[in-house]
Coordinates of C-alpha atoms in Angstrom, one line a residue:
X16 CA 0.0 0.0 0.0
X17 CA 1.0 3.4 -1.0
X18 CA 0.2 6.4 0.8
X19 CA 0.6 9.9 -0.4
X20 CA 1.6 13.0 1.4
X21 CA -1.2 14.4 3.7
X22 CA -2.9 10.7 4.4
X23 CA -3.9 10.5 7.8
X24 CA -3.9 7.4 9.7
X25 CA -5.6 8.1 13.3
X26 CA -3.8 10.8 14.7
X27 CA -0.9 10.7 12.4
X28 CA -0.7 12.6 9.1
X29 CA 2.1 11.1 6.9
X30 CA 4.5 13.7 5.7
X31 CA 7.0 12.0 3.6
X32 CA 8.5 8.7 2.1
X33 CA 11.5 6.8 3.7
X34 CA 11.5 4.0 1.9
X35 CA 11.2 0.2 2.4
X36 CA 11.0 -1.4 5.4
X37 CA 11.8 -5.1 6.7
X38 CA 8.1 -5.6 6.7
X39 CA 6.6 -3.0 4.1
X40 CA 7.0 0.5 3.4
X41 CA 7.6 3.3 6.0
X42 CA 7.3 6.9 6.1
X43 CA 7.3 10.2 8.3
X44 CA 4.7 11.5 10.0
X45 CA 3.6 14.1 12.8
X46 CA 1.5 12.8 15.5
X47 CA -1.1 15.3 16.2
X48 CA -1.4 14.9 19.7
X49 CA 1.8 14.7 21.0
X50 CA 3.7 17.4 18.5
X51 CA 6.4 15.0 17.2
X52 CA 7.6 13.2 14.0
X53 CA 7.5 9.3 14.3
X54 CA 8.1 6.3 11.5
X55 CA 5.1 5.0 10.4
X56 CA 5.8 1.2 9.0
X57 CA 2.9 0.0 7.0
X58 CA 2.2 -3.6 6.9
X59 CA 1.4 -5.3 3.5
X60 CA -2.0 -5.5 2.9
X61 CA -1.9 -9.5 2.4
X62 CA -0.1 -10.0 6.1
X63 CA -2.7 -7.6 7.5
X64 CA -6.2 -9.6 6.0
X65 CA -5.2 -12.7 8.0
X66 CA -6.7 -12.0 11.5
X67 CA -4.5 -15.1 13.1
X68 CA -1.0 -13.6 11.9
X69 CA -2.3 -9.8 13.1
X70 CA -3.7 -11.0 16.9
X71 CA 0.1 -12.5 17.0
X72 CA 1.9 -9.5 15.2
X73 CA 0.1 -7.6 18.0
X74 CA 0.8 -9.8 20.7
X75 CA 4.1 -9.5 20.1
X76 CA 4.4 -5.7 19.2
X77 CA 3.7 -5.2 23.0
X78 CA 6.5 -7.4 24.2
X79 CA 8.6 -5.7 22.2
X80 CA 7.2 -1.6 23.4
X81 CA 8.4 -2.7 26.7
X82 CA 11.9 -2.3 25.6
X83 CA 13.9 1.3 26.8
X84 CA 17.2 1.8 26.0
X85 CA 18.9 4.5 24.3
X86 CA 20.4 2.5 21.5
X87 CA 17.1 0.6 20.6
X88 CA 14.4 2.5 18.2
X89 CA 11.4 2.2 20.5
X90 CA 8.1 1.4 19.3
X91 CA 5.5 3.8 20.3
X92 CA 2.4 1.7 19.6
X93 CA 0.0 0.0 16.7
X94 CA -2.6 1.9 14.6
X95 CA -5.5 0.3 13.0
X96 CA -7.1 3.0 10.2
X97 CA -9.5 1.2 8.0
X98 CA -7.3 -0.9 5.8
X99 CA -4.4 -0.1 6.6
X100 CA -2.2 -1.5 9.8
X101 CA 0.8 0.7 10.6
X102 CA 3.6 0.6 13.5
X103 CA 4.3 3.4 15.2
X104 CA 7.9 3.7 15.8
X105 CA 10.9 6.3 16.9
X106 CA 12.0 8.3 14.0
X107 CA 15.9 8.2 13.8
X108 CA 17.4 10.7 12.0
X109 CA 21.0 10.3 10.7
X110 CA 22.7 7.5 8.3
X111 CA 22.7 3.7 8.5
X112 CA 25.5 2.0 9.3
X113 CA 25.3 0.3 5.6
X114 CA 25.4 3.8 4.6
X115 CA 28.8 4.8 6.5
X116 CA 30.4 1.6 5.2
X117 CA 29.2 2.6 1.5
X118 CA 31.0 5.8 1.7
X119 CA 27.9 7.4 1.6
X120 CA 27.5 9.1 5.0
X121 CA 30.1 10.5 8.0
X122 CA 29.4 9.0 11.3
X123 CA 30.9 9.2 14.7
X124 CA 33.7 11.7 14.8
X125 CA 36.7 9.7 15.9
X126 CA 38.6 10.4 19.0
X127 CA 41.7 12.5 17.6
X128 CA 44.3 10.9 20.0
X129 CA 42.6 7.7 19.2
X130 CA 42.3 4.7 21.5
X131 CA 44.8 4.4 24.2
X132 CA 47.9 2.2 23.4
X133 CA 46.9 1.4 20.1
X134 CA 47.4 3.3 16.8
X135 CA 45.1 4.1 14.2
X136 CA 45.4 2.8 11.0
X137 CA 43.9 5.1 7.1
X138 CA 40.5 4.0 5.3
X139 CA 40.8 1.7 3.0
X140 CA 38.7 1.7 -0.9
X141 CA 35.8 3.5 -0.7
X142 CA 32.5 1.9 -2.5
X143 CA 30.2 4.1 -4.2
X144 CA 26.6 4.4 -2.0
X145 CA 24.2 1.2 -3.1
X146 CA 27.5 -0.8 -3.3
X147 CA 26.2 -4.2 -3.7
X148 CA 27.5 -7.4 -2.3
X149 CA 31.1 -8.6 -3.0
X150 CA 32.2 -4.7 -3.9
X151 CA 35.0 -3.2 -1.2
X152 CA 33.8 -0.6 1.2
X153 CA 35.4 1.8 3.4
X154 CA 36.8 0.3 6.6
X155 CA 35.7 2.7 9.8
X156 CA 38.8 3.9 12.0
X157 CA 39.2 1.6 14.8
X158 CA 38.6 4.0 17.9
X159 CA 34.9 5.0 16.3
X160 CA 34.2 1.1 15.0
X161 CA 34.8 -0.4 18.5
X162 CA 32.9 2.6 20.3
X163 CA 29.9 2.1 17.5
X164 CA 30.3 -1.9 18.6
X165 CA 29.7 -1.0 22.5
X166 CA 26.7 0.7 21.6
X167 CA 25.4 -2.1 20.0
X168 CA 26.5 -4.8 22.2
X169 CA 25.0 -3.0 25.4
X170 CA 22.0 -3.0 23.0
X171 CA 21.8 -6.4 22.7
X172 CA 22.6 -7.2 26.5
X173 CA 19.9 -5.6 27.7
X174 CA 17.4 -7.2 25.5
X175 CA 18.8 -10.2 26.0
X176 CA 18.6 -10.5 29.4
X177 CA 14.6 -9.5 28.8
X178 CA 14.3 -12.7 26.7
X179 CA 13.9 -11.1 23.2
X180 CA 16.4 -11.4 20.3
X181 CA 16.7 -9.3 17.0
X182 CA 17.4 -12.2 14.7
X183 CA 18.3 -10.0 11.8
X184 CA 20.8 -7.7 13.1
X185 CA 22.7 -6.2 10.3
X186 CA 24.5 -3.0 9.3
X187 CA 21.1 -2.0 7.7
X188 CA 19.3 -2.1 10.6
X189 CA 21.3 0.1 12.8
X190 CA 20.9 3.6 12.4
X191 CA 23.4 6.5 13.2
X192 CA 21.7 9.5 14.5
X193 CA 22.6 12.9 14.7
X194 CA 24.0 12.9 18.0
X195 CA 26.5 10.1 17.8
X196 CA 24.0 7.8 19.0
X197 CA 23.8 3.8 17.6
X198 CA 19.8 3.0 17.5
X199 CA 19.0 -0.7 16.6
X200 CA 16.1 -0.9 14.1
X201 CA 13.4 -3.6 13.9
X202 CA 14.3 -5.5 17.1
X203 CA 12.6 -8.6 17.4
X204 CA 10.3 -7.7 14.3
X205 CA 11.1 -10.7 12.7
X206 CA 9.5 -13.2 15.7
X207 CA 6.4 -11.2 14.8
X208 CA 5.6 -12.2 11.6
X209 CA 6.5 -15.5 12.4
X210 CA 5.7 -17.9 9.2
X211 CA 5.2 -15.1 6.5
X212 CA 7.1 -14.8 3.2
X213 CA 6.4 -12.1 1.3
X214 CA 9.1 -9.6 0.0
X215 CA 11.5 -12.6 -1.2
X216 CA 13.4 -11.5 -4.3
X217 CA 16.3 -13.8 -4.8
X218 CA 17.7 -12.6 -7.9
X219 CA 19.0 -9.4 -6.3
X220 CA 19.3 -9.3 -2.6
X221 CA 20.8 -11.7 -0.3
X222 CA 17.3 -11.1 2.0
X223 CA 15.8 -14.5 1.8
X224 CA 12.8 -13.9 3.4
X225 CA 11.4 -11.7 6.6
X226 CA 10.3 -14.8 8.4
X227 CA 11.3 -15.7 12.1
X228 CA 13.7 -17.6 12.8
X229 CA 12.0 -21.7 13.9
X230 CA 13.0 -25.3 12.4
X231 CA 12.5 -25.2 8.5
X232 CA 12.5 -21.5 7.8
X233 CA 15.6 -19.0 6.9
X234 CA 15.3 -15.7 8.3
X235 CA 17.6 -12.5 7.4
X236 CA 20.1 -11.8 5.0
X237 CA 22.4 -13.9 4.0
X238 CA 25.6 -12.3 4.8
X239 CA 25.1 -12.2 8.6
X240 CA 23.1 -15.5 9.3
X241 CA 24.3 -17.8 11.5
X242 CA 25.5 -21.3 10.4
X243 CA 22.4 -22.8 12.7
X244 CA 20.3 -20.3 11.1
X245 CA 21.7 -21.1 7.6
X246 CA 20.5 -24.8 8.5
X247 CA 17.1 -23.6 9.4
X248 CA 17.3 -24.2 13.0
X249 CA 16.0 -22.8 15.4
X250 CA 18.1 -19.9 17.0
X251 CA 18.5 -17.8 20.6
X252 CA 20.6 -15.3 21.4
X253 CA 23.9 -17.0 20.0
X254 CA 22.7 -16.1 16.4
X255 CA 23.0 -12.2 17.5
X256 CA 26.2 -12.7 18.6
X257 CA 27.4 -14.5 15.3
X258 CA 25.8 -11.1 13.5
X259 CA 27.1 -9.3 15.7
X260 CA 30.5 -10.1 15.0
X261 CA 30.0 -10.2 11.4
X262 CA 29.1 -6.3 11.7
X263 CA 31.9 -5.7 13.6
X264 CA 34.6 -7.0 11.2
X265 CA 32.8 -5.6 7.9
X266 CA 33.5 -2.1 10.3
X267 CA 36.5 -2.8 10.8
X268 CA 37.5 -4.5 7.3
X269 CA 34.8 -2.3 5.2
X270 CA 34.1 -6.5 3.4
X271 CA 31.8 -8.7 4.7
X272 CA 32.8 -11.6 6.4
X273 CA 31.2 -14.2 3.8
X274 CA 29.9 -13.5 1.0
X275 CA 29.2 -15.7 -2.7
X276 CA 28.2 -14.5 -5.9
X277 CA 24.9 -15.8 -5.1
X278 CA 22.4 -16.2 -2.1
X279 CA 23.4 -20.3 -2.2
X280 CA 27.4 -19.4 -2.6
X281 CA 26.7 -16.9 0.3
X282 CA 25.2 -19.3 2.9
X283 CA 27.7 -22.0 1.8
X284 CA 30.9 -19.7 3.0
X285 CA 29.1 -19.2 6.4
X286 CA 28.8 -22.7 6.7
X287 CA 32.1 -24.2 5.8
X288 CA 34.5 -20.9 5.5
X289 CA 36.3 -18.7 8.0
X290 CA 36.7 -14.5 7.0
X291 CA 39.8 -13.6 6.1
X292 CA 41.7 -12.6 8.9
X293 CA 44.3 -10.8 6.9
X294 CA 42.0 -8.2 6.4
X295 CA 41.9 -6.7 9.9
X296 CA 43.6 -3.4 10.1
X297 CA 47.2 -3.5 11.5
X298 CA 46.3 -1.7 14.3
X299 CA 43.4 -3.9 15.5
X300 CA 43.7 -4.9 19.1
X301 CA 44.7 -8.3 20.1
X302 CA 41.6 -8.6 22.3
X303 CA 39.5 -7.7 19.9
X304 CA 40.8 -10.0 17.4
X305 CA 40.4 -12.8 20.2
X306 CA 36.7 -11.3 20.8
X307 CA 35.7 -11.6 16.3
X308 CA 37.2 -15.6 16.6
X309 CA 35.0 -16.1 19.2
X310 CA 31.5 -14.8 18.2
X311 CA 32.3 -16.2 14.6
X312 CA 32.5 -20.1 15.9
X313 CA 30.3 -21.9 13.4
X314 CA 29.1 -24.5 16.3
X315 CA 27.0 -22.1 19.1
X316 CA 28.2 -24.3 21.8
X317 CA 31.9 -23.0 21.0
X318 CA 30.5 -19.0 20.5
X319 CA 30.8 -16.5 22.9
X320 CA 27.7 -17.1 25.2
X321 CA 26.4 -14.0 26.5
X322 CA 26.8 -10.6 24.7
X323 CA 27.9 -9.1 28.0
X324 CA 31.4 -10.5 27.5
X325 CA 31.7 -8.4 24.3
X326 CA 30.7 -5.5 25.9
X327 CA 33.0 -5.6 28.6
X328 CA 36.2 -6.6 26.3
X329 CA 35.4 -3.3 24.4
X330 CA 34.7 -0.9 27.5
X331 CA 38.4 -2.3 28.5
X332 CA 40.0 -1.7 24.8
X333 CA 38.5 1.7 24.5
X334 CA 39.8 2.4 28.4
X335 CA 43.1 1.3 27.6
X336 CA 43.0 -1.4 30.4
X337 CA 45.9 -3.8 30.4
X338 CA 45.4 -6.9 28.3
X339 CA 44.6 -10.1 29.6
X340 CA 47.6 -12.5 29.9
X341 CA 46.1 -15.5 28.0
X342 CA 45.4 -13.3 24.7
X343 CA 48.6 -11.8 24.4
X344 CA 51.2 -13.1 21.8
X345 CA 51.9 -16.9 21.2
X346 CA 55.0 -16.4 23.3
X347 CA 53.3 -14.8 26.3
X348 CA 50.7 -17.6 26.3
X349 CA 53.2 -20.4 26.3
X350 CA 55.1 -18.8 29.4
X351 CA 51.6 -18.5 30.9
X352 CA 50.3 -22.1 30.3
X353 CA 53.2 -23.4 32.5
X354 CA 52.0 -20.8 35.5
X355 CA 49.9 -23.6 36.9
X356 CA 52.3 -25.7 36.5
X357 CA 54.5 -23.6 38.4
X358 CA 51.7 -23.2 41.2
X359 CA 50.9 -26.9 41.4
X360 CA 54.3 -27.5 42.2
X361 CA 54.9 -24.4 44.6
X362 CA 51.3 -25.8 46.6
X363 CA 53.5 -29.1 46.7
X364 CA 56.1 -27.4 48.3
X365 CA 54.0 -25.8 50.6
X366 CA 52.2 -29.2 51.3
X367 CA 55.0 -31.1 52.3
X368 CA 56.3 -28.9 54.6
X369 CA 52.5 -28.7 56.1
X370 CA 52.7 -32.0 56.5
X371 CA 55.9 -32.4 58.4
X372 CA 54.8 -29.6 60.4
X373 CA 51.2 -31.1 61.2
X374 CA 52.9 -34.5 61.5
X375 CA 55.5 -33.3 64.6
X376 CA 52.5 -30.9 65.9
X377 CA 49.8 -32.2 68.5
X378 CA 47.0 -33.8 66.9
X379 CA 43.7 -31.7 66.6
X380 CA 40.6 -32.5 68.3
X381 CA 38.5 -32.3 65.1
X382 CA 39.6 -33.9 61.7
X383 CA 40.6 -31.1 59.4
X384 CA 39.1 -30.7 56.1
X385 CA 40.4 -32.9 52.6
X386 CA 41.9 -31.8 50.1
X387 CA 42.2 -33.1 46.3
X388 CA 42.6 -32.4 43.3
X389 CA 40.3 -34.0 40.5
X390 CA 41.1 -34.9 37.0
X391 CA 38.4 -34.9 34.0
X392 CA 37.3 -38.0 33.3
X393 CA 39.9 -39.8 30.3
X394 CA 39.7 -38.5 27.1
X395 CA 37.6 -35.2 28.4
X396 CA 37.9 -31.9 30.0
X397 CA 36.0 -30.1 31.8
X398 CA 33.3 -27.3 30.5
X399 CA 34.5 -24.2 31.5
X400 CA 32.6 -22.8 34.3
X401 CA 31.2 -19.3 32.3
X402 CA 27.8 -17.7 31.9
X403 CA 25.5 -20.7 31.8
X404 CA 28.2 -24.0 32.1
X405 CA 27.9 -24.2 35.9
X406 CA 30.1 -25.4 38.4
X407 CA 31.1 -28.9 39.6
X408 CA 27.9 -30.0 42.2
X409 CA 28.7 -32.0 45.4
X410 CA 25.9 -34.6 45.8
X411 CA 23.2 -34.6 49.0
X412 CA 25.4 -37.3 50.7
X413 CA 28.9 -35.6 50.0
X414 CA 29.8 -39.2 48.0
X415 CA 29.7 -38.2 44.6
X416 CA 30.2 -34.7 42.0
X417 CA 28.0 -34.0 38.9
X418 CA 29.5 -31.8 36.7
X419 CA 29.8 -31.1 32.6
X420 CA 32.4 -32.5 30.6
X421 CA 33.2 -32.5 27.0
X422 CA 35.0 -35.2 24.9
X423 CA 37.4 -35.5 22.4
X424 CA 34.7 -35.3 19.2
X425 CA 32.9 -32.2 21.2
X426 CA 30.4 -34.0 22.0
X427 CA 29.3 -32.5 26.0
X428 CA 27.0 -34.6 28.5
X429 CA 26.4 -34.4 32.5
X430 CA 29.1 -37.2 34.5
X431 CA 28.5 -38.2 38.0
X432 CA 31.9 -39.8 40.1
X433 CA 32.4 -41.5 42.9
X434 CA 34.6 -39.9 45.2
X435 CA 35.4 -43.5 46.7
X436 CA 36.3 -45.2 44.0
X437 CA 36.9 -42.1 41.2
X438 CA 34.5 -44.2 38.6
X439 CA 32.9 -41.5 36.7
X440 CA 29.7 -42.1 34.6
X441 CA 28.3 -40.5 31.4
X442 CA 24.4 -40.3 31.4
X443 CA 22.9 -41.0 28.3
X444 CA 20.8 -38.6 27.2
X445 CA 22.4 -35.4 28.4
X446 CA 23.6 -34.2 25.5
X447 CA 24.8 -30.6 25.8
X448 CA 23.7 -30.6 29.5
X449 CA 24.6 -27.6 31.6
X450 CA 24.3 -26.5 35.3
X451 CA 23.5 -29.5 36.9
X452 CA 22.1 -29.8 40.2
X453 CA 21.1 -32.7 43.1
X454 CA 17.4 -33.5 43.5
X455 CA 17.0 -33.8 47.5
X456 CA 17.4 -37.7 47.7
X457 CA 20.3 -37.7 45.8
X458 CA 19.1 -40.0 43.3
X459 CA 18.6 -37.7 40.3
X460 CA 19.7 -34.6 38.7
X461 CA 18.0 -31.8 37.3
X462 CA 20.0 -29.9 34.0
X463 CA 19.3 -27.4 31.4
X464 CA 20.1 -28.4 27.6
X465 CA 18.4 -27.3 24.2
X466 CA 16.7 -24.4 25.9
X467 CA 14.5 -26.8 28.1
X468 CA 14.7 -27.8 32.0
X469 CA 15.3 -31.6 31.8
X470 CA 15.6 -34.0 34.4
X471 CA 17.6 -37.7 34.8
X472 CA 17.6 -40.3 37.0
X473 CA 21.0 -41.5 37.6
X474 CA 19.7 -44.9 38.3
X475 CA 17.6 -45.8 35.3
X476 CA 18.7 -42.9 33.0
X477 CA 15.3 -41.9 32.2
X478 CA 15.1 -38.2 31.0
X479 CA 12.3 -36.0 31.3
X480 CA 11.5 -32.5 29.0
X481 CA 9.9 -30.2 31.8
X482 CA 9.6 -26.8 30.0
X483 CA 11.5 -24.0 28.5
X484 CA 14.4 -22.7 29.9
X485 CA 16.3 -20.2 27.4
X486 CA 18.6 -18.9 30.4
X487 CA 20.6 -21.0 32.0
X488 CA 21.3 -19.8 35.3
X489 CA 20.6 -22.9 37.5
X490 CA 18.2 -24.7 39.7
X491 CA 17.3 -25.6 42.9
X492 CA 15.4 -29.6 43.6
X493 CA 14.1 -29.9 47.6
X494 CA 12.5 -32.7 49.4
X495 CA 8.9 -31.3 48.9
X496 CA 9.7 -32.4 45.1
X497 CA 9.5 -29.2 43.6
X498 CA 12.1 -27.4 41.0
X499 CA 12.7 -23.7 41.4
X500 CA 14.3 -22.1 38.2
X501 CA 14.4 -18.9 35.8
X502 CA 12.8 -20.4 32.8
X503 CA 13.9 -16.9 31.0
X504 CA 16.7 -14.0 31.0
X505 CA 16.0 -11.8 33.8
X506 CA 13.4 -13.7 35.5
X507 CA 10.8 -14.5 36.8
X508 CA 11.6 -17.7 39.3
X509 CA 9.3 -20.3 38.0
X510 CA 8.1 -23.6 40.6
X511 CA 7.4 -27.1 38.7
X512 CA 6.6 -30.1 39.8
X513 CA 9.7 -32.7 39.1
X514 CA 7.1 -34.7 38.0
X515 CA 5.7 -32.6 35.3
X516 CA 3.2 -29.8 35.0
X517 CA 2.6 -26.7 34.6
X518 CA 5.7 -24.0 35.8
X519 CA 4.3 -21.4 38.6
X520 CA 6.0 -18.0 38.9
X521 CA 7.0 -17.6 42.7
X522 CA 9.1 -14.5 42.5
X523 CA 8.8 -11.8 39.7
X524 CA 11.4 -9.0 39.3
X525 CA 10.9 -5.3 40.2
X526 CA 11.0 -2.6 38.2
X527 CA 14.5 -2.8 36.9
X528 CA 15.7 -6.0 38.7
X529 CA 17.1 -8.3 37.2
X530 CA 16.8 -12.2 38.8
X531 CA 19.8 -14.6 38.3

């Protein structure tokens, strides 16, 4: 649907022509009543006849209004004017950040002394505006490419932690405005039109289709799609991160990370190709080298897990904090991987002479505490112990650990030893099983894999599916039988039966709180 100049819809009256939209076309308009410009998004006229795809549109257009934060275009509400459905949105003046790659638009004014420590390095070839895919663009200095990065990453953080994902987070969705300051577009817009696919134009653009991301539908554009969206999969917050790094290194390269001649070349390159690493400025930070590796691992078990991660890594590069030890040089690491080696054999030290000393001293009324150390089991190590692995869990009885542990083909599943004999267990059907924790009686453990809460019983094996779960931050099992857990970032604390049923919120978050 076209609409001129001068149509009013409610108490807008459109002013202007912006252009195409990820869901339809979108202009500017003045709201009457309030005395400001706004976007008006218009919906296609098919999408908005079917009644069932509108009632969930809406549903989630409210989620999604709950969102405030500076770097996310807000959406100020729905309007319904006889045939046509519009979104109401923030109106962001300034360039997109495809435009300031093209060439065809300043952005952020760099810091003249640039980034602490680190030097700057020149722009490389600049691409005409409307550069199309494959054709070089202009690299953005370091200093304003890492502070444009923070923006977005604290972006993403927040509405991660609320449960909602973009899932088609690209350079063409983020906005510049006037001010300096980043504002994602069309966050979480895609979940909303869940199953459409209008607007599919394969012969020229990588878009595939404006379809949420679930099994058997592609969602986004090509370029920045994540290997287990490439797939069709179904995604969470991991696929951001994989965009998100794919933004950051065409801002810092000015060439997108993968990229084919067609749409089919395209997704094949993010499924079985790495970017060219060569292409990183000189200059380019060691950390944030490390940090692009990490959010572009094709398997989302191997990513960077939380967003939050990124965005501290750049606060500290931008800072000009010290560098971590174990992503300095090659040479730095090596003389670092032997430190606990060093330490081990230093505690020895230390124990042996504690020994002779406790072993001359008068003996203590009260046994003093063990202490061991405790390999992997053989041919495994450990999962690390970051935002949503967990740590190792002592069992009810003290007699044996649960923990995560990951084999030699990758392949990760909850192991229970015995501290009396060291026999440690794999249980089947655990795959990719995090934060494990004791049921009361010690006899099974609850675990959070695939998004869902799952419970096993160490006897028998048997696995049971009891509800979402797409944060893992842990749970609690107590003799009355019951499960306490946060079955979503930031809460609320959900009660369920171990036996099944439905989960009952028992604590909800205040305004601004934030339950882990």
């Amino acid at each position: 649907m076209t609409l001129a100049s001068g149509t009013k819809l409610g108490a807008y009256e459109i002013t202007g022509a912006i252009g195409a939209g990820g869901m339809g076309e979108v202009y500017r308009a003045r709201d009457a009543k309030l005395g400001r410009d706004v976007a008006i998004k218009v919906l296609p006229e098919a999408f908005a006849r079917d009644a069932e795809r509108m009632a969930r549109f809406e549903r989630e257009a409210k989620v999604l209004a709950s969102l405030n934060h500076p770097n996310i275009a807000a959406i100020y509400g729905f309007e319904d004017s006889g045939s046509a459905r519009a979104l109401v949105m923030e109106l962001v003046e300034g360039p997109t950040l495809a435009e300031r790659i093209s060439g065809g638009a300043a952005g952020i004014s760099p810091t003249p002394a640039g980034l602490p420590g680190h030097t700057s390095t020149g722009t490389q070839t600049t691409r005409k505006p409307g550069a199309t895919q494959g054709e070089p663009g202009r690299a953005i200095p370091i200093e304003e490419a890492l502070r444009i990065a923070r923006q977005i990453a604290d972006a993403l953080e927040y509405a991660h932690e609320r449960g909602i994902v973009h899932r088609d987070l690209k350079p063409a969705n983020i906005k510049i405005s006037r001010e300096d300051v980043v504002k994602i577009l069309d966050f979480g817009l895609a979940k909303a039109i869940e199953g459409d696919a209008w607007s599919m134009d394969m012969s020229n653009s990588p878009t595939l289709t404006h379809m949420a991301t679930q099994a058997g539908v592609l969602l986004g554009t090509a370029a920045y799609m994540s290997p287990e969206q490439a797939k069709a999969k179904p995604v969470d917050r991991r696929a951001d991160i994989w965009a998100f790094g794919c933004v950051l290194y065409e801002m810092l390269t000015g060439k997108l990370a993968f990229t084919g001649e067609t749409v089919a070349d395209t997704l094949a390159a993010v499924l079985t190709k790495e970017p060219n690493w060569s292409l990183l400025p000189s200059g380019t930070p060691e950390r944030i080298r490390a940090l692009l590796q990490r959010c572009l691992q094709k398997d989302p078990k191997q990513r960077l897990q939380a967003i939050g991660e990124a965005r501290i890594t750049l606060e500290e590069v931008i800072s000009g904090a010290p560098e971590a030890p174990e992503i300095t040089s090659p040479a730095r690491r090596r003389r670092y991987s032997m430190l606990p080696w060093g330490i081990a054999a230093l505690l020895a030290i230390i124990a042996a002479g504690v020994g002779t000393w406790a072993w001359l001293a008068p003996r203590p009324t009260t046994e003093p505490p063990a202490l061991a150390y405790i390999p992997p089991p053989p041919g495994t190590s450990f999962r690390s112990f970051g935002f949503g692995e967990g740590p190792v869990v002592v069992s009810p009885d003290g007699k044996e650990l649960a923990f995560s542990a990951t084999d030699q083909k990758g392949v990760t599943q909850i192991w229970v030893r015995r501290l009396a004999d060291g026999t440690a267990m794999a249980l089947p059907g655990t795959d990719d099983g995090s934060m494990p924790f004791w049921s009361a009686d010690g006899l099974s453990l609850g675990f959070f894999a695939d998004n869902k809460l799952k419970t096993v019983a160490i006897g028998s094996g048997t696995v049971q599916t009891l509800g979402d779960a797409n944060c893992s931050y842990g749970g609690a099992w107590n003799s009355e039988n019951a499960i306490l857990f946060v079955p979503r970032c930031g809460g609320p604390i959900d009660r369920i039966s171990a036996s099944g049923g439905t989960p009952q919120p028992v604590v909800q978050p205040a305004t601004g709180e934030i339950l882990v």
